[in-house]
CSV table of C-alpha atoms in Angstrom, one decimal:
chain,number,residue,atom,x,y,z
N,16,LEU,CA,139.2,44.1,137.6
N,17,ASN,CA,138.7,42.3,134.3
N,18,ARG,CA,141.4,39.7,135.2
N,19,SER,CA,142.4,38.0,138.4
N,20,THR,CA,144.4,40.4,140.7
N,21,TRP,CA,147.0,37.7,141.1
N,22,ASP,CA,147.4,37.0,137.3
N,23,PRO,CA,151.2,37.3,136.8
N,24,ARG,CA,151.0,37.9,133.1
N,25,PRO,CA,152.3,41.3,131.8
N,26,GLY,CA,148.9,42.6,130.9
N,27,SER,CA,147.5,42.0,134.4
N,28,CYS,CA,147.6,44.4,137.4
N,29,LEU,CA,150.1,42.3,139.2
N,30,GLY,CA,152.1,42.0,136.1
N,31,VAL,CA,152.3,45.7,135.7
N,32,TRP,CA,153.3,46.2,139.3
N,33,ALA,CA,156.0,43.5,139.0
N,34,SER,CA,157.3,45.1,135.8
N,35,TRP,CA,157.5,48.5,137.5
N,36,HIS,CA,159.8,47.1,140.2
N,37,ALA,CA,161.8,45.0,137.8
N,38,ALA,CA,162.5,48.3,135.9
N,39,GLY,CA,163.7,50.1,139.0
N,40,GLY,CA,160.5,51.8,140.0
N,41,THR,CA,160.3,53.8,143.2
N,42,ASP,CA,158.3,52.8,146.3
N,43,GLN,CA,155.5,55.2,145.2
N,44,PRO,CA,154.9,54.8,141.5
N,45,PRO,CA,153.3,58.0,140.0
N,46,TRP,CA,150.5,56.1,138.4
N,47,LEU,CA,149.0,55.0,141.8
N,48,SER,CA,146.2,57.0,143.2
N,49,ARG,CA,146.8,58.7,146.5
N,50,SER,CA,144.7,56.2,148.4
N,51,ALA,CA,146.8,53.4,146.9
N,52,ARG,CA,150.0,55.0,148.1
N,53,SER,CA,149.3,53.8,151.6
N,54,TRP,CA,151.4,50.8,150.7
N,55,ALA,CA,154.6,52.9,150.6
N,56,GLY,CA,156.2,50.9,153.5
N,57,PHE,CA,156.0,47.6,151.6
N,58,LYS,CA,158.3,46.3,148.7
N,59,GLY,CA,158.5,43.3,146.5
N,60,THR,CA,157.3,40.0,148.0
N,61,GLN,CA,156.8,41.6,151.4
N,62,VAL,CA,153.5,43.0,150.3
N,63,GLN,CA,150.7,40.9,151.7
N,64,ALA,CA,147.9,39.5,149.6
N,65,ALA,CA,145.1,41.8,150.9
N,66,GLN,CA,147.3,44.9,150.5
N,67,MET,CA,148.3,43.9,147.0
N,68,GLN,CA,144.7,43.4,146.0
N,69,SER,CA,143.9,46.9,147.4
N,70,ILE,CA,146.8,48.5,145.5
N,71,CYS,CA,145.8,46.9,142.2
N,72,ARG,CA,142.2,47.9,142.6
N,73,SER,CA,143.1,51.5,143.4
N,74,ALA,CA,145.6,51.7,140.5
N,75,HIS,CA,143.0,50.3,138.1
N,76,VAL,CA,140.5,52.9,139.2
N,77,ALA,CA,143.1,55.7,139.0
N,78,ARG,CA,144.0,55.0,135.4
N,79,PRO,CA,143.1,52.4,132.8
N,80,LEU,CA,145.5,49.4,132.8
N,81,GLN,CA,146.7,50.2,129.3
N,82,GLN,CA,148.0,53.6,130.5
N,83,LEU,CA,149.8,51.9,133.4
N,84,GLN,CA,151.6,49.7,131.0
N,85,HIS,CA,152.5,52.7,128.9
N,86,LEU,CA,154.0,54.4,132.0
N,87,VAL,CA,156.0,51.3,132.9
N,88,ALA,CA,157.6,50.7,129.5
N,89,PRO,CA,159.7,53.9,129.3
N,90,ARG,CA,161.2,53.3,132.7
N,91,ARG,CA,162.8,49.9,131.8
N,92,SER,CA,166.6,49.8,132.1
N,93,SER,CA,168.3,48.4,129.0
N,94,SER,CA,170.6,46.4,131.4
N,95,LEU,CA,167.5,44.5,132.7
N,96,ARG,CA,166.0,43.7,129.3
N,97,PRO,CA,166.1,40.0,128.4
N,98,ALA,CA,168.5,38.9,125.7
N,99,ARG,CA,166.9,39.2,122.3
N,100,SER,CA,166.3,35.9,120.4
N,101,SER,CA,167.3,35.7,116.8
N,102,PRO,CA,164.5,36.5,114.4
N,103,PRO,CA,163.3,33.6,112.2
N,104,GLY,CA,165.8,32.9,109.4
N,105,ALA,CA,168.6,34.9,111.1
N,106,ALA,CA,172.0,33.4,111.4
N,107,GLU,CA,172.9,32.0,114.9
N,108,PRO,CA,176.0,33.5,116.6
N,109,ALA,CA,179.2,31.8,115.4
N,110,LYS,CA,180.7,29.3,117.8
N,111,MET,CA,184.3,29.7,118.8
N,112,ALA,CA,186.6,28.0,116.3
N,113,THR,CA,188.5,25.1,117.8
N,114,PHE,CA,191.7,26.1,116.0
N,115,THR,CA,193.1,28.5,113.5
N,116,LYS,CA,195.8,27.3,111.0
N,117,GLN,CA,198.7,28.8,109.2
N,118,VAL,CA,200.2,26.5,106.6
N,119,LEU,CA,204.0,26.5,106.8
N,120,SER,CA,204.7,23.9,104.1
N,121,VAL,CA,202.0,22.4,101.8
N,122,GLY,CA,201.3,18.7,101.6
N,123,ASN,CA,200.3,16.6,98.5
N,124,GLY,CA,198.6,13.6,100.1
N,125,PRO,CA,195.2,12.7,101.6
N,126,SER,CA,193.8,14.2,104.8
N,127,PRO,CA,193.3,12.0,107.9
N,128,LYS,CA,189.9,10.4,108.5
N,129,ALA,CA,188.3,9.2,111.7
N,130,ASN,CA,189.8,5.9,113.1
N,131,GLN,CA,193.0,6.1,111.0
N,132,TYR,CA,196.3,6.1,112.7
N,133,VAL,CA,198.2,9.4,112.2
N,134,THR,CA,201.9,9.9,112.9
N,135,VAL,CA,203.2,13.4,113.3
N,136,SER,CA,206.2,15.4,114.5
N,137,ALA,CA,205.1,18.3,116.8
N,138,ASP,CA,206.3,21.2,118.8
N,139,LEU,CA,204.1,22.7,121.5
N,140,TYR,CA,204.2,26.2,122.9
N,141,LEU,CA,202.2,28.3,125.2
N,142,ALA,CA,200.7,31.3,123.3
N,143,ASP,CA,201.9,34.6,124.6
N,144,ALA,CA,199.7,37.7,125.2
N,145,ALA,CA,200.1,38.7,121.5
N,146,GLY,CA,199.1,35.3,120.2
N,147,GLY,CA,202.7,34.3,119.3
N,148,LYS,CA,204.9,31.5,120.5
N,149,GLY,CA,205.7,31.8,124.2
N,150,THR,CA,207.2,29.1,126.5
N,151,ALA,CA,208.4,26.1,124.6
N,152,ILE,CA,206.8,23.0,126.2
N,153,TRP,CA,207.3,19.8,124.3
N,154,SER,CA,208.9,18.6,121.1
N,155,THR,CA,209.0,15.2,119.4
N,156,HIS,CA,212.2,15.9,117.6
N,157,GLN,CA,214.1,18.9,119.1
N,158,PRO,CA,216.8,17.8,121.5
N,159,THR,CA,217.0,21.1,123.4
N,160,GLY,CA,215.1,24.3,124.0
N,161,PHE,CA,211.9,22.8,125.4
N,162,LEU,CA,210.8,21.8,128.9
N,163,PHE,CA,210.2,18.3,127.5
N,164,PRO,CA,212.6,17.8,124.5
N,165,ALA,CA,213.4,14.7,122.5
N,166,LYS,CA,216.7,14.1,124.3
N,167,THR,CA,217.3,10.7,122.8
N,168,GLY,CA,216.4,11.5,119.3
N,169,PRO,CA,213.3,12.0,117.2
N,170,GLN,CA,210.2,10.4,118.8
N,171,PRO,CA,207.3,10.8,116.3
N,172,PHE,CA,203.9,10.8,117.9
N,173,GLN,CA,201.1,8.4,116.7
N,174,TYR,CA,197.5,8.5,117.7
N,175,GLN,CA,194.1,7.4,116.3
N,176,ALA,CA,192.1,10.1,114.7
N,177,GLY,CA,188.6,10.9,115.8
N,178,VAL,CA,188.4,8.9,119.1
N,179,GLY,CA,189.3,11.7,121.6
N,180,GLY,CA,193.0,10.7,122.1
N,181,VAL,CA,194.2,14.3,121.7
N,182,VAL,CA,192.7,17.8,122.5
N,183,GLN,CA,189.9,19.0,120.3
N,184,GLY,CA,191.8,21.8,118.6
N,185,TRP,CA,194.6,19.3,117.6
N,186,GLU,CA,192.0,16.8,116.5
N,187,ASP,CA,190.2,19.2,114.2
N,188,GLY,CA,193.3,21.0,113.0
N,189,VAL,CA,195.2,17.8,111.9
N,190,MET,CA,192.0,16.5,110.2
N,191,SER,CA,192.2,19.6,108.0
N,192,MET,CA,195.8,18.9,107.0
N,193,GLN,CA,197.3,16.8,104.2
N,194,LEU,CA,200.0,14.1,104.3
N,195,GLY,CA,203.3,16.0,104.1
N,196,GLU,CA,201.9,19.3,105.3
N,197,THR,CA,203.4,21.3,108.1
N,198,ALA,CA,201.1,23.8,109.8
N,199,ARG,CA,200.9,26.1,112.9
N,200,LEU,CA,197.7,25.4,114.9
N,201,SER,CA,196.6,28.1,117.3
N,202,ILE,CA,194.2,26.6,119.8
N,203,PRO,CA,192.1,28.5,122.4
N,204,TRP,CA,192.1,27.2,125.9
N,205,LEU,CA,188.5,26.0,125.7
N,206,HIS,CA,189.6,23.5,123.1
N,207,ALA,CA,192.9,22.7,124.6
N,208,TYR,CA,193.4,21.7,128.3
N,209,GLY,CA,190.6,23.8,129.6
N,210,ALA,CA,190.2,25.5,132.9
N,211,SER,CA,192.4,23.0,134.7
N,212,GLY,CA,195.5,23.1,132.4
N,213,HIS,CA,197.9,20.2,132.4
N,214,PRO,CA,200.1,20.3,135.5
N,215,GLY,CA,202.2,17.3,134.2
N,216,PHE,CA,203.2,19.3,131.1
N,217,LYS,CA,203.4,22.5,133.1
N,218,ILE,CA,200.5,24.1,131.2
N,219,PRO,CA,198.7,26.6,133.4
N,220,ALA,CA,194.9,26.9,133.6
N,221,LYS,CA,193.2,28.5,130.6
N,222,SER,CA,196.2,28.5,128.4
N,223,ASP,CA,196.0,29.1,124.7
N,224,LEU,CA,198.4,26.8,122.8
N,225,ILE,CA,200.3,26.7,119.6
N,226,PHE,CA,201.3,23.5,117.9
N,227,GLU,CA,203.6,23.2,114.9
N,228,ILE,CA,202.8,19.9,113.4
N,229,SER,CA,204.0,17.9,110.4
N,230,VAL,CA,201.9,15.0,109.1
N,231,LEU,CA,204.3,12.1,108.5
N,232,SER,CA,202.1,9.2,107.8
N,233,ILE,CA,198.4,8.1,107.7
N,234,LYS,CA,197.4,4.5,108.0
């Protein structure tokens, strides 16, 4: 052999043998000479060193290594092929958006910036299977109709932007809003309360959320 029998690279004998099995080859590959088929009772890592060396030598004598590679390639299953990397200059796959926004009422002021204190009114719903409003969870101003309503009157919510005090979808969504704007933010579960949900708010695991938020003040 021109290369070490135990060279694992694709162009080596061992590499071709491994590729055959990775592609779903049979116990007796057709490109092995009859003498080499004495290995038929062995598979994968069970083949011992001396036997593997004999097999590779016999295969190499039977046909040139380039032909062996040619026979292996067509037998590869598409399900076993590694994921293709993006070619140079190609766009990377888009990441999941942390929110989508529907403006319900336009604003006319500035947008929040990191470290500013933002006061909002908000209604929280679980998203239903169609992406609409499902179970009403929490409201800062509605006295009824929610699991956690504002029974004693409006209770605007204040938080500091950009420091992780709210879920990522809310954070990014409100940063895109203007003072005085009201918007509906649809937030996928990965950017809401995640795989654990929020038992205290009765939010199940992996729940997509909908917030309807009005920006009342920015300081």
